[in-house]
Short mmCIF file of C-alpha atoms in Angstrom, two decimals:
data_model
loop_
_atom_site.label_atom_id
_atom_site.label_comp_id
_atom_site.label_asym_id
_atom_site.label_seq_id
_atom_site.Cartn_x
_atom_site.Cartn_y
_atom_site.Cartn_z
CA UNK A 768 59.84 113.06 69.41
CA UNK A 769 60.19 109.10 70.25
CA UNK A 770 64.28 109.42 69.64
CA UNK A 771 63.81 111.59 72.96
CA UNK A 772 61.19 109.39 75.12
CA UNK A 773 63.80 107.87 77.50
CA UNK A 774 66.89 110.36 77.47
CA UNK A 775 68.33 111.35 80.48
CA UNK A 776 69.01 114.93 81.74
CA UNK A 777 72.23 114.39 82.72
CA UNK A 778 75.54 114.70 80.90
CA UNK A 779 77.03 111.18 79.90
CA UNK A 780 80.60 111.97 80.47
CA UNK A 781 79.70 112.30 84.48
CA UNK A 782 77.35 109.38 84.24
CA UNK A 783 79.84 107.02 85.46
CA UNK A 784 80.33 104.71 87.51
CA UNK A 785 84.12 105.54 87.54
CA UNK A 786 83.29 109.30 89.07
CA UNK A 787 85.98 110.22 91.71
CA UNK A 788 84.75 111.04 94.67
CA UNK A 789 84.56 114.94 95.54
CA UNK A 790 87.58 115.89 98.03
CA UNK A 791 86.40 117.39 101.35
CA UNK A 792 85.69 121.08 101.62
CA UNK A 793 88.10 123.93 102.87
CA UNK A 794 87.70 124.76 106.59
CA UNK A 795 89.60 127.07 108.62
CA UNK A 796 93.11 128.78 107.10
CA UNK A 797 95.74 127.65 103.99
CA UNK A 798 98.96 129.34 102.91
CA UNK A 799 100.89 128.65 99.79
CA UNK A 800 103.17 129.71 97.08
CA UNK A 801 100.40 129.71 94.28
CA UNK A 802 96.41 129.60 95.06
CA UNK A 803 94.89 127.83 91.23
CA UNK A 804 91.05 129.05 92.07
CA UNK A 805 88.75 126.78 89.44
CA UNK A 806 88.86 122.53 88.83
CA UNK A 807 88.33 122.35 85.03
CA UNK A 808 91.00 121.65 82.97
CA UNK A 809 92.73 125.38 82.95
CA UNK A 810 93.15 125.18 86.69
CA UNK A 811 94.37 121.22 86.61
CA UNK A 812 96.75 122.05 83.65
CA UNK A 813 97.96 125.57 85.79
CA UNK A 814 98.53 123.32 88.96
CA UNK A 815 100.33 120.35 87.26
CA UNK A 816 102.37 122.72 84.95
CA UNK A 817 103.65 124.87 88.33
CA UNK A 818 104.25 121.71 90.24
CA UNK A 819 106.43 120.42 87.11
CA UNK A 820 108.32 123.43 86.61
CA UNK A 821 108.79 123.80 90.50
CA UNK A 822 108.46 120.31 92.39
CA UNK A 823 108.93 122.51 95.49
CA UNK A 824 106.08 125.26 95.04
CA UNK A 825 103.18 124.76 97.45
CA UNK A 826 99.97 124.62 95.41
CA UNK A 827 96.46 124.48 96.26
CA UNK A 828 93.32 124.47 93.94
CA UNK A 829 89.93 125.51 95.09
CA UNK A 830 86.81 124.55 92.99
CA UNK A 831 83.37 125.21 93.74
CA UNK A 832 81.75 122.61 93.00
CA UNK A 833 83.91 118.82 91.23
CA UNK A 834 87.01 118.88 89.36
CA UNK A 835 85.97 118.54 86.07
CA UNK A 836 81.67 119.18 86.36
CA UNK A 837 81.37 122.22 84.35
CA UNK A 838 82.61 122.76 80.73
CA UNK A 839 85.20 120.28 81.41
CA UNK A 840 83.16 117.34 81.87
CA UNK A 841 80.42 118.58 79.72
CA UNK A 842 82.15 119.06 75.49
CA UNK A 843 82.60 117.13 72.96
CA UNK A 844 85.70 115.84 73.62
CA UNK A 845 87.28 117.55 70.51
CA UNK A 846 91.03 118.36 71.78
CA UNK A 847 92.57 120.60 68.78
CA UNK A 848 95.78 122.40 68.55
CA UNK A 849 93.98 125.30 67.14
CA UNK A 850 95.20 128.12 69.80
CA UNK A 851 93.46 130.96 67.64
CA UNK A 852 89.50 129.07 66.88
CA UNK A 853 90.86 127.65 63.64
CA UNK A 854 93.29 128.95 60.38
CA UNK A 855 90.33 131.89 59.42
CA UNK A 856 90.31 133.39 62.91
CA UNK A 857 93.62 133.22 62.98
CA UNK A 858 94.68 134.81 59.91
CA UNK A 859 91.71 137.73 60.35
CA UNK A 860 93.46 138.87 63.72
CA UNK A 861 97.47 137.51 63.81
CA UNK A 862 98.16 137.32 60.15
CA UNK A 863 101.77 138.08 61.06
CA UNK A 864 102.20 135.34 64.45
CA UNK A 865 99.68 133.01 62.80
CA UNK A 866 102.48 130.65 61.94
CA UNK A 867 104.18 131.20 65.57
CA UNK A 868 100.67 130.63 66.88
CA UNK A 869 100.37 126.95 64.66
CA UNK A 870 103.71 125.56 65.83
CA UNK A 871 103.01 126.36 69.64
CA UNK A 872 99.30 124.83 69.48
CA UNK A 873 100.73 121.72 67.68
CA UNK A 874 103.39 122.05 70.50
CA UNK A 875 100.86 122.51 73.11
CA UNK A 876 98.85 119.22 71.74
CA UNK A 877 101.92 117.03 71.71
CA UNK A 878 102.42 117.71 75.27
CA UNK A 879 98.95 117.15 75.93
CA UNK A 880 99.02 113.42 74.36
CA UNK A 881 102.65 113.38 76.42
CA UNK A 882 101.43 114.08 79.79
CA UNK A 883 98.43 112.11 79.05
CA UNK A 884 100.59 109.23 78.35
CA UNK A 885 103.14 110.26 81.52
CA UNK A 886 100.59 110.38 84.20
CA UNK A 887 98.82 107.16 82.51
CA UNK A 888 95.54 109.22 82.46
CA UNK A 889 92.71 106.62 80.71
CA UNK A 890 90.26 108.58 78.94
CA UNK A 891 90.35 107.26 75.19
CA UNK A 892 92.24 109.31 73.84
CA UNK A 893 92.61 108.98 69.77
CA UNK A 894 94.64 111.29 67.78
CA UNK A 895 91.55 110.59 64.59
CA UNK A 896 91.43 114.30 63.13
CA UNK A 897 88.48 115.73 62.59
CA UNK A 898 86.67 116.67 59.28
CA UNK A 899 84.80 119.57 58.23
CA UNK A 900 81.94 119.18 56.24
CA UNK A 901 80.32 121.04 53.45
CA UNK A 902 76.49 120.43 53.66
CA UNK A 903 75.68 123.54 51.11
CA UNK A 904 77.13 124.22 47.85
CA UNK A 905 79.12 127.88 48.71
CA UNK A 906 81.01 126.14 52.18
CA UNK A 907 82.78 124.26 49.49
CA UNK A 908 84.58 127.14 48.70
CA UNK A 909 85.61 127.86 52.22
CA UNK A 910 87.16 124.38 52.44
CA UNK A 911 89.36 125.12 50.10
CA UNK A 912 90.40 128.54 50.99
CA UNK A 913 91.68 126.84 54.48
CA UNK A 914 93.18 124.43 52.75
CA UNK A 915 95.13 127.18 50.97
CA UNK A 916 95.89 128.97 53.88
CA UNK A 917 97.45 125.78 55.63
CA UNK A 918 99.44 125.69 52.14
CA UNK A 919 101.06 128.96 52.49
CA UNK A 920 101.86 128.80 55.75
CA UNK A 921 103.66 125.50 56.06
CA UNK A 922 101.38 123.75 58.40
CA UNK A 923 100.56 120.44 57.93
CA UNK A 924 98.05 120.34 55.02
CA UNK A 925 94.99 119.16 55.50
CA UNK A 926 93.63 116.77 52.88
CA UNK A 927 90.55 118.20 50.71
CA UNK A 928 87.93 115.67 50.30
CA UNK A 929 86.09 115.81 47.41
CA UNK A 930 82.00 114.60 47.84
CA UNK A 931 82.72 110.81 46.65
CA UNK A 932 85.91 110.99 49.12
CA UNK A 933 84.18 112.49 52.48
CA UNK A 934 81.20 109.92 52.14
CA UNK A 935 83.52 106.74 51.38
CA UNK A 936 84.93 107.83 55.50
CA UNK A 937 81.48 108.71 56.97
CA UNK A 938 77.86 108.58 54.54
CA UNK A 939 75.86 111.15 55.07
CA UNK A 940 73.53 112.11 52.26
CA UNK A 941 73.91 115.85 53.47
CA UNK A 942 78.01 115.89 53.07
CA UNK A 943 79.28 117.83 49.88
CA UNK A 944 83.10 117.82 50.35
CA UNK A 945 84.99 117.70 53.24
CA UNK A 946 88.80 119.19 55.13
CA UNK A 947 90.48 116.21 56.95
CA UNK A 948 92.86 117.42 59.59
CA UNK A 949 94.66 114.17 60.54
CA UNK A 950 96.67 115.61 63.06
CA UNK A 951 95.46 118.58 64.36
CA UNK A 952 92.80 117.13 66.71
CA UNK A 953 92.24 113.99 68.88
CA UNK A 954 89.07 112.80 70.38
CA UNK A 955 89.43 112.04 74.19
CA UNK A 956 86.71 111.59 77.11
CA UNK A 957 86.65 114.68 78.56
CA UNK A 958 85.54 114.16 82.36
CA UNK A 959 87.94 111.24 82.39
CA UNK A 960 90.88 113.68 81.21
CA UNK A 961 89.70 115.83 84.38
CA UNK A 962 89.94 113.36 86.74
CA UNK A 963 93.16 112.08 85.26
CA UNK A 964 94.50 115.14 85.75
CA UNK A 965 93.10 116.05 89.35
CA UNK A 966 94.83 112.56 90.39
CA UNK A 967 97.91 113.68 88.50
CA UNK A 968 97.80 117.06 90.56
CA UNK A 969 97.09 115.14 94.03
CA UNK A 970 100.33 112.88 93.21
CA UNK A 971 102.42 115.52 92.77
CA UNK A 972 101.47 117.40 95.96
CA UNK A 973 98.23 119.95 94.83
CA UNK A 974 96.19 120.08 97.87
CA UNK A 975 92.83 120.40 96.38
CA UNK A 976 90.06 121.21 97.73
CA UNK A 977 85.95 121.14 96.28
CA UNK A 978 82.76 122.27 97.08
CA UNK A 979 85.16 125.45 98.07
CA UNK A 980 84.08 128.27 95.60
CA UNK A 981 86.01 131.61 96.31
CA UNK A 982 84.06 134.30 97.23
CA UNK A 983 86.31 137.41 97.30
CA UNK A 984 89.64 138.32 96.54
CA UNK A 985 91.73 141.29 97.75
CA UNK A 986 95.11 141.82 99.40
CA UNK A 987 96.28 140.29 102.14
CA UNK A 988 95.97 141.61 105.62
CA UNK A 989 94.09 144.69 103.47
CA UNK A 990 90.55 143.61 102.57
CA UNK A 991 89.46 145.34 100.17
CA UNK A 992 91.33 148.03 99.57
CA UNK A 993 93.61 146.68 97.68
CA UNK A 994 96.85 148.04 99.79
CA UNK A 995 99.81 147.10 102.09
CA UNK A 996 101.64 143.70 102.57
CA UNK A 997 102.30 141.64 99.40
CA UNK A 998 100.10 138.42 98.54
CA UNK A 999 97.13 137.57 98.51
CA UNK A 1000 94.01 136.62 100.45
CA UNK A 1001 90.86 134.88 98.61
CA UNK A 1002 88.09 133.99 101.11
CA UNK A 1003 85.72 130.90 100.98
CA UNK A 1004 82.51 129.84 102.36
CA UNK A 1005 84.06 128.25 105.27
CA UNK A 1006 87.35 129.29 105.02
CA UNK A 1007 90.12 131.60 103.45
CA UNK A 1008 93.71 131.04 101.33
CA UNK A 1009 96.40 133.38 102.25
CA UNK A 1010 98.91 133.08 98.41
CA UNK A 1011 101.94 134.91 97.41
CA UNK A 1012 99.74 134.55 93.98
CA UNK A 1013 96.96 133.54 92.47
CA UNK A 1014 96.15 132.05 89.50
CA UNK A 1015 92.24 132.29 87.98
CA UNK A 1016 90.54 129.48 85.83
CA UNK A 1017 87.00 130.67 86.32
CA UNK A 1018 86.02 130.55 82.51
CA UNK A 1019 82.37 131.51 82.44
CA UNK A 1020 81.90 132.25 85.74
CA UNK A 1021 82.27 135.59 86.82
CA UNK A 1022 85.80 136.60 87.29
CA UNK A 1023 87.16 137.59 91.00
CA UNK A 1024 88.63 140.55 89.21
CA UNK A 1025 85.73 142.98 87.98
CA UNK A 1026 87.00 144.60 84.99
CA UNK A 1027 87.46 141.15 83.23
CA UNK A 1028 83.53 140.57 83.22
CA UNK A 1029 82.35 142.75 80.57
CA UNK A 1030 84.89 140.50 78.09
CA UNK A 1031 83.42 137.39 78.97
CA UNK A 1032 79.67 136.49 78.03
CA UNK A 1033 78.50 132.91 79.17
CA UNK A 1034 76.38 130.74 76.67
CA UNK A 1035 74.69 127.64 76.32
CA UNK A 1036 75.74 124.86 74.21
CA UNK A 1037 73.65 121.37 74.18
CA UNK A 1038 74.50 117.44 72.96
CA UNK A 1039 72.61 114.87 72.87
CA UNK A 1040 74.18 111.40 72.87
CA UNK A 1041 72.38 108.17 71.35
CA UNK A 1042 72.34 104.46 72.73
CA UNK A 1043 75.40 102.43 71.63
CA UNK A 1044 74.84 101.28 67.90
CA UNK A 1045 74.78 98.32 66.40
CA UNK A 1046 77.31 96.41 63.84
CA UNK A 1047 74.86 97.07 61.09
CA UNK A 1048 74.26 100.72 62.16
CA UNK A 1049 77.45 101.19 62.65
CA UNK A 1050 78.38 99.85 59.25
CA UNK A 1051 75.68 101.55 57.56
CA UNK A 1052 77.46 104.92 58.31
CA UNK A 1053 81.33 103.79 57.77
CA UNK A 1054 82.88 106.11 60.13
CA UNK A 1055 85.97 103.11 60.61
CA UNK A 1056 88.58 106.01 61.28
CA UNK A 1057 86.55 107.20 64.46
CA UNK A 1058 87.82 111.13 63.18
CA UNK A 1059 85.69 113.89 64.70
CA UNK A 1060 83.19 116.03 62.05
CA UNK A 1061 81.72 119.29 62.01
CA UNK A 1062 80.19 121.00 59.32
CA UNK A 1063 81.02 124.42 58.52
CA UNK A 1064 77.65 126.55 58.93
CA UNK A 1065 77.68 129.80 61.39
CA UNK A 1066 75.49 127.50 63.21
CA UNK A 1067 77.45 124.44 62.95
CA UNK A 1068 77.14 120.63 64.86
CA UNK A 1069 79.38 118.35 66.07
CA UNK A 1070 79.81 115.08 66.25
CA UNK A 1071 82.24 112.26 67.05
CA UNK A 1072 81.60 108.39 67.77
CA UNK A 1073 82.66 107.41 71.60
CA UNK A 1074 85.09 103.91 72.86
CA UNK A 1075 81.79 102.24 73.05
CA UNK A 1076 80.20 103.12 70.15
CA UNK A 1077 77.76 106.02 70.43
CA UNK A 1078 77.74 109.19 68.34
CA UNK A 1079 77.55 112.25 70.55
CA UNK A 1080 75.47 115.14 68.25
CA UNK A 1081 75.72 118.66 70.00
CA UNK A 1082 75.91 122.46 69.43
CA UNK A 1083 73.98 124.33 66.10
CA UNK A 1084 71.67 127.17 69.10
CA UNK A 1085 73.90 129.43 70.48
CA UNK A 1086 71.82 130.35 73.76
CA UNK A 1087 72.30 133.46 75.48
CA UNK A 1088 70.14 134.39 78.33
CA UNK A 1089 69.67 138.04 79.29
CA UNK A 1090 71.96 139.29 81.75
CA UNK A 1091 74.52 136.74 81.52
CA UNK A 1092 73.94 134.42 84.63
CA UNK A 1093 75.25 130.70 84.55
CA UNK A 1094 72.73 128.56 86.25
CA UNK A 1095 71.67 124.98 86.95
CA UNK A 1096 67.96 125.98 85.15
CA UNK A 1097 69.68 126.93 81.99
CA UNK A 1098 71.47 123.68 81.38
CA UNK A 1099 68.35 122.29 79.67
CA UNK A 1100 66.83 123.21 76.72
CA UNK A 1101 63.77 121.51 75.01
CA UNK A 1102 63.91 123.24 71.55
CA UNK A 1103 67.13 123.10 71.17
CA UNK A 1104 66.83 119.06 72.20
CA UNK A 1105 64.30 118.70 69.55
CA UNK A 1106 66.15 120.38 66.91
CA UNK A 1107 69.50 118.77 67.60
CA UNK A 1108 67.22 115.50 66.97
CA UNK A 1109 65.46 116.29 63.70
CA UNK A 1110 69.23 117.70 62.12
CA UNK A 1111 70.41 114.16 63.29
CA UNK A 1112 68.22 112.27 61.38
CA UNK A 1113 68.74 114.47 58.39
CA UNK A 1114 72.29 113.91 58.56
CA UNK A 1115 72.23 110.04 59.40
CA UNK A 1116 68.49 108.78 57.96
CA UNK A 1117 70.41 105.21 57.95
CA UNK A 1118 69.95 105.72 61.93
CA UNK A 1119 65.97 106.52 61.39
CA UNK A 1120 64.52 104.79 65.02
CA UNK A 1121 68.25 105.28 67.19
CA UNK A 1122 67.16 106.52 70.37
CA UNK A 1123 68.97 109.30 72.61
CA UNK A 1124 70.45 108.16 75.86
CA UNK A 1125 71.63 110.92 77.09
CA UNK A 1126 70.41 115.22 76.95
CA UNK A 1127 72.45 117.94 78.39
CA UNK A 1128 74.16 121.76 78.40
CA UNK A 1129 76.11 123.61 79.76
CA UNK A 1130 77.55 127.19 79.66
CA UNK A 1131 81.04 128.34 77.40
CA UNK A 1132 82.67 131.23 78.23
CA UNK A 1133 82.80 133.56 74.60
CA UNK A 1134 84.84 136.25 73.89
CA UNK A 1135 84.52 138.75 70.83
CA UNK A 1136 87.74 137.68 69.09
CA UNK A 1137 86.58 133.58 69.74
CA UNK A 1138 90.32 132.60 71.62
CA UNK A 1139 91.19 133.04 75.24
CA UNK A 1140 92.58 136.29 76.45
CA UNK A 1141 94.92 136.64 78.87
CA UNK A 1142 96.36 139.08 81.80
CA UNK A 1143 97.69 139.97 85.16
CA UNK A 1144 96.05 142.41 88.17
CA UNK A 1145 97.05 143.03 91.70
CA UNK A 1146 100.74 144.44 90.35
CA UNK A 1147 101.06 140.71 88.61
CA UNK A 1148 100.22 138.52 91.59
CA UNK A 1149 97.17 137.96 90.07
CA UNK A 1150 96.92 135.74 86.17
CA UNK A 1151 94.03 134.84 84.38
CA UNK A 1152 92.95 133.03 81.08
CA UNK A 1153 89.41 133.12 79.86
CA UNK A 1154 87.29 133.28 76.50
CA UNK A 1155 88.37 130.19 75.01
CA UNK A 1156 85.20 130.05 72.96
CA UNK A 1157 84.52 126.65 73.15
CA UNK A 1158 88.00 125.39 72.42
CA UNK A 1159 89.32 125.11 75.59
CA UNK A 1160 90.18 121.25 75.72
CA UNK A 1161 93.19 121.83 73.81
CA UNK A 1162 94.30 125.47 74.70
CA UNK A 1163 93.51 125.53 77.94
CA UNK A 1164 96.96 123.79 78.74
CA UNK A 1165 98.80 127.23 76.60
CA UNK A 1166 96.44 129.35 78.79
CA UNK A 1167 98.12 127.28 81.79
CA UNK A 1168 101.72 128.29 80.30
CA UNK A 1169 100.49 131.79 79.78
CA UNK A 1170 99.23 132.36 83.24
CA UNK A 1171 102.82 130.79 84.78
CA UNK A 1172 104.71 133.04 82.61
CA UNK A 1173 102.77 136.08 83.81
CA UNK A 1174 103.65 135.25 87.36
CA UNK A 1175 106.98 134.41 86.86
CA UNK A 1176 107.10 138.57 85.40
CA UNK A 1177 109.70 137.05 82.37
CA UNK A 1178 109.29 137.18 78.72
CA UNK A 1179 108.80 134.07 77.11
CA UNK A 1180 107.91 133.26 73.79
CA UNK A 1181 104.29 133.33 74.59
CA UNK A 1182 104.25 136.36 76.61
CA UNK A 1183 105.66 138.23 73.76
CA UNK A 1184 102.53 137.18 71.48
CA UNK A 1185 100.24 140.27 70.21
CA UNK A 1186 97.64 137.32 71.04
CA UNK A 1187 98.78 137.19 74.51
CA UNK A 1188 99.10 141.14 74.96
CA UNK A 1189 96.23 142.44 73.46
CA UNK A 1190 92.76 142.22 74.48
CA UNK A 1191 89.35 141.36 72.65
CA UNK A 1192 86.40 144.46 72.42
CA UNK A 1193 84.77 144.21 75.80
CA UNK A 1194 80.69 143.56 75.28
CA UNK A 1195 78.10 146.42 75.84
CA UNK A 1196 76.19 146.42 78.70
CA UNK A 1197 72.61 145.21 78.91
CA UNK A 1198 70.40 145.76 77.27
CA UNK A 1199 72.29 146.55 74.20
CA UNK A 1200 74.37 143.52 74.89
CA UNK A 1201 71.10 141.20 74.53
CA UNK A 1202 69.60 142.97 71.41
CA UNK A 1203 73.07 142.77 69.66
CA UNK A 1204 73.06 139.33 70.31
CA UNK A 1205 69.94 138.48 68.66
CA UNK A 1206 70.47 140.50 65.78
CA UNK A 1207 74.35 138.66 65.40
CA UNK A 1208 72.06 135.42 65.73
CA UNK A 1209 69.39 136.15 63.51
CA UNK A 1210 71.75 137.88 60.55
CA UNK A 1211 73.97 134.47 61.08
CA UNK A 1212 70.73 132.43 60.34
CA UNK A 1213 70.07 135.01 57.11
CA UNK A 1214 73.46 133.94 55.85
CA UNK A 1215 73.75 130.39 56.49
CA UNK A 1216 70.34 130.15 54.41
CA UNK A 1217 71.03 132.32 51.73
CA UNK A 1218 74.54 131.32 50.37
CA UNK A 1219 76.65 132.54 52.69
CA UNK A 1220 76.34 136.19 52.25
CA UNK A 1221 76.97 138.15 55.22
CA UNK A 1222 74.65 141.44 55.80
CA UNK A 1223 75.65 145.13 56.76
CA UNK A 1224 75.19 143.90 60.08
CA UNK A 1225 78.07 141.27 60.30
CA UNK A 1226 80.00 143.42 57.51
CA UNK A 1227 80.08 146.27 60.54
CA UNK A 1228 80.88 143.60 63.11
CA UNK A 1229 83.43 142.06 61.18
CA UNK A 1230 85.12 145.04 60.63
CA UNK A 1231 85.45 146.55 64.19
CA UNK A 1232 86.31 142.88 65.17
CA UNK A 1233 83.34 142.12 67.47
CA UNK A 1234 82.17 138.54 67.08
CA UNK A 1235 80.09 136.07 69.07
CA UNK A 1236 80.68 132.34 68.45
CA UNK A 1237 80.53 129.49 70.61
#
């Protein structure tokens, strides 16, 4: 495909001039209060959080590779305040704290603009909305079913767009009706929001450290065996961190504490990103209100216009590769690059001869409920927060809280959530795990294309709660 002929493997976000600089490496021995072991932006938000609740505790943060390089530097840039994967979710798991769970993500995304503004972090960040598109007759419905959901809860109602209204703030020949959140999400840069934050972290006294990935973790003074003198020990390449605790933002990685893994399964999402448009291309789509969009298939894009005028076009394949590894090799993927392409100029033929800049992936940790879980091992000097499906911008700051309340070993209001104390169906092993996969996949396919309708398969999914989403 010509679009394609010149794009560049590489995500745009870290293409930038502006790219910090990677701190040195750990050598030799640390000791602190509170070890943050991952650089994306549920570590950053853990170690800024504990340094502002506790100006005094000694932090460091380990990452294996930048601050910001994997999913952080690599979405959309869609921050919501969605804490549960949107009102639906929500409502199917924590009908009873679903309105708890609204007023402590729209919490959670205050802050976020807050600190953003506090720290004086530039990385464009527009509270737009976002708007979710019909593009087939029976979604319509579905719009306004979360419309009346919002209603009845008290939320802030999003605005129902009828087809006239949805086109008149971005054409698209493809858009039936549409559900304007106008405050629930902003659009932001997301590698700039990492760095922002890792200089944030460094200012307030985070020794951080990269190209350090952790490579074991176990008592201290015990090895393995998990016995004896309090704290704890995690061991690097070069290196090891001696912490009273330990705080882990791994995400899709696999976790330092082995009975996590078989809730987490990594897959691959893709974007592509086109050259900056022109005044007449830009005006032949609208799209003055710079909101973010996504349409409401099982296999869904999304897309959002940047500060200098691109439109970023990403997700629809959910990839899963057997096993479950995260590696460099899977980042790319051809097909998916040429279908992303083709759906873009369906969506947009005003834009028929745009070229793509920019091609990349990269790999989102999923759980089966779609939202992060949370927990505590090593008799609570070890937290974690993972699964955030794909959401994380946003709730990766509550998964911060979460993880400081743990440690702390006090009830708060978000300890006591059934969200935060229950856990999502743990995935089978392989190779069940890869053949229920691809049947979820293909039975989503069967239902976006006929109407909606969900088979036996999803039915008995849906009904033991076992999902896959990205």
């Amino acid at each position: 495909m010509e679009a394609l002929a010149d794009v560049a493997y590489t995500p745009y976000w870290l293409d930038d001039p502006a790219r910090p600089r990677p701190r040195p490496a750990l050598v030799g021995d640390e000791h602190c209060d509170l070890l943050v072991v991952g650089g994306g932006y549920s570590g950053l938000w853990t170690a800024l959080t504990a340094k502002e609740r506790d100006p005094g505790r000694d932090v460091v943060l380990v990452e294996a590779r930048e601050a910001g390089w994997a999913a952080s530097g690599r979405n959309g840039g869609f921050c919501a305040a969605s804490l549960t994967h949107g009102l639906g979710n929500g409502a199917a798991r924590w009908p009873r704290e679903l309105p708890e769970l609204e007023r402590l993500g729209h919490r959670n995304l205050d802050a976020i603009e807050a600190a953003v503004a506090r720290y004086a972090i530039d990385c464009d960040f527009e509270r737009t909305g976002e708007i979710d598109v019909a593009t087939r007759p029976h979604q319509i419905a579905g719009l306004r079913e979360t419309a009346a959901q919002a209603a009845a809860l008290g939320v802030a109602e999003p605005q129902y767009l009828d087809r006239d209204a949805v086109r008149a703030e971005v054409d698209s020949p493809t858009f039936l009706a549409g559900l304007w959140d106008r405050r629930g999400v902003a659009m932001l840069h997301p590698a700039k929001l990492a760095w922002g934050l890792k200089r944030a972290c460094a200012e307030l006294g985070v020794r951080i450290y990269e190209h350090t990935p952790a490579e074991q973790l176990s008592r201290a003074g015990t090895g393995a065996s998990g016995t004896g003198t309090s704290g704890m020990l995690v061991r690097t390449p070069y290196g090891r961190v001696r912490a009273r605790q330990v705080a882990l933002a791994t995400n899709a990685f696999p976790a330092l504490v082995r009975r996590v893994r078989p809730y987490i399964v990594p897959v691959y999402d893709h974007a592509l990103m086109t050259e900056p448009l022109t005044a007449a291309q830009l005006a032949a789509i609208g799209w003055q209100r710079r909101q973010g969009l996504s349409d409401t298939a099982n296999h869904f894009h999304y897309f959002r216009i940047t500060a200098d005028h691109r439109v970023l076009w990403g997700g629809y394949d959910i990839v899963y590769r057997y096993g479950g590894g995260v590696r460099a090799e899977y980042d790319h993927h051809p097909a998916t690059y040429r279908t992303l392409a083709r759906h873009f100029f369906r969506c947009f033929p005003q834009l028929e001869g745009v070229r793509f800049s920019h091609a990349w992936g990269g790999a989102i940790d999923t759980c089966s409920r779609f939202s992060a879980f949370f927990g505590s091992a090593h008799g609570g000097r070890v937290a974690y927060a993972l699964g955030y499906t794909g959401l994380g911008v946003g709730a990766s700051r509550f998964g911060a809280e979460v993880m400081l309340d743990l440690l702390a070993g006090e009830p708060t209001e978000r300890t006591r959530l059934e969200m935060v104390r229950s856990k999502p169906l743990p995935f089978p092993p392989e190779p069940v795990r890869w053949a229920g996969i691809g049947l979820t996949q293909w039975s989503m396919s069967r239902a976006d294309a006929n109407g909606g309708r969900r088979n036996l398969w999803l039915k008995a999914m849906d009904r033991v709660g076992l999902g896959f989403d990205s």
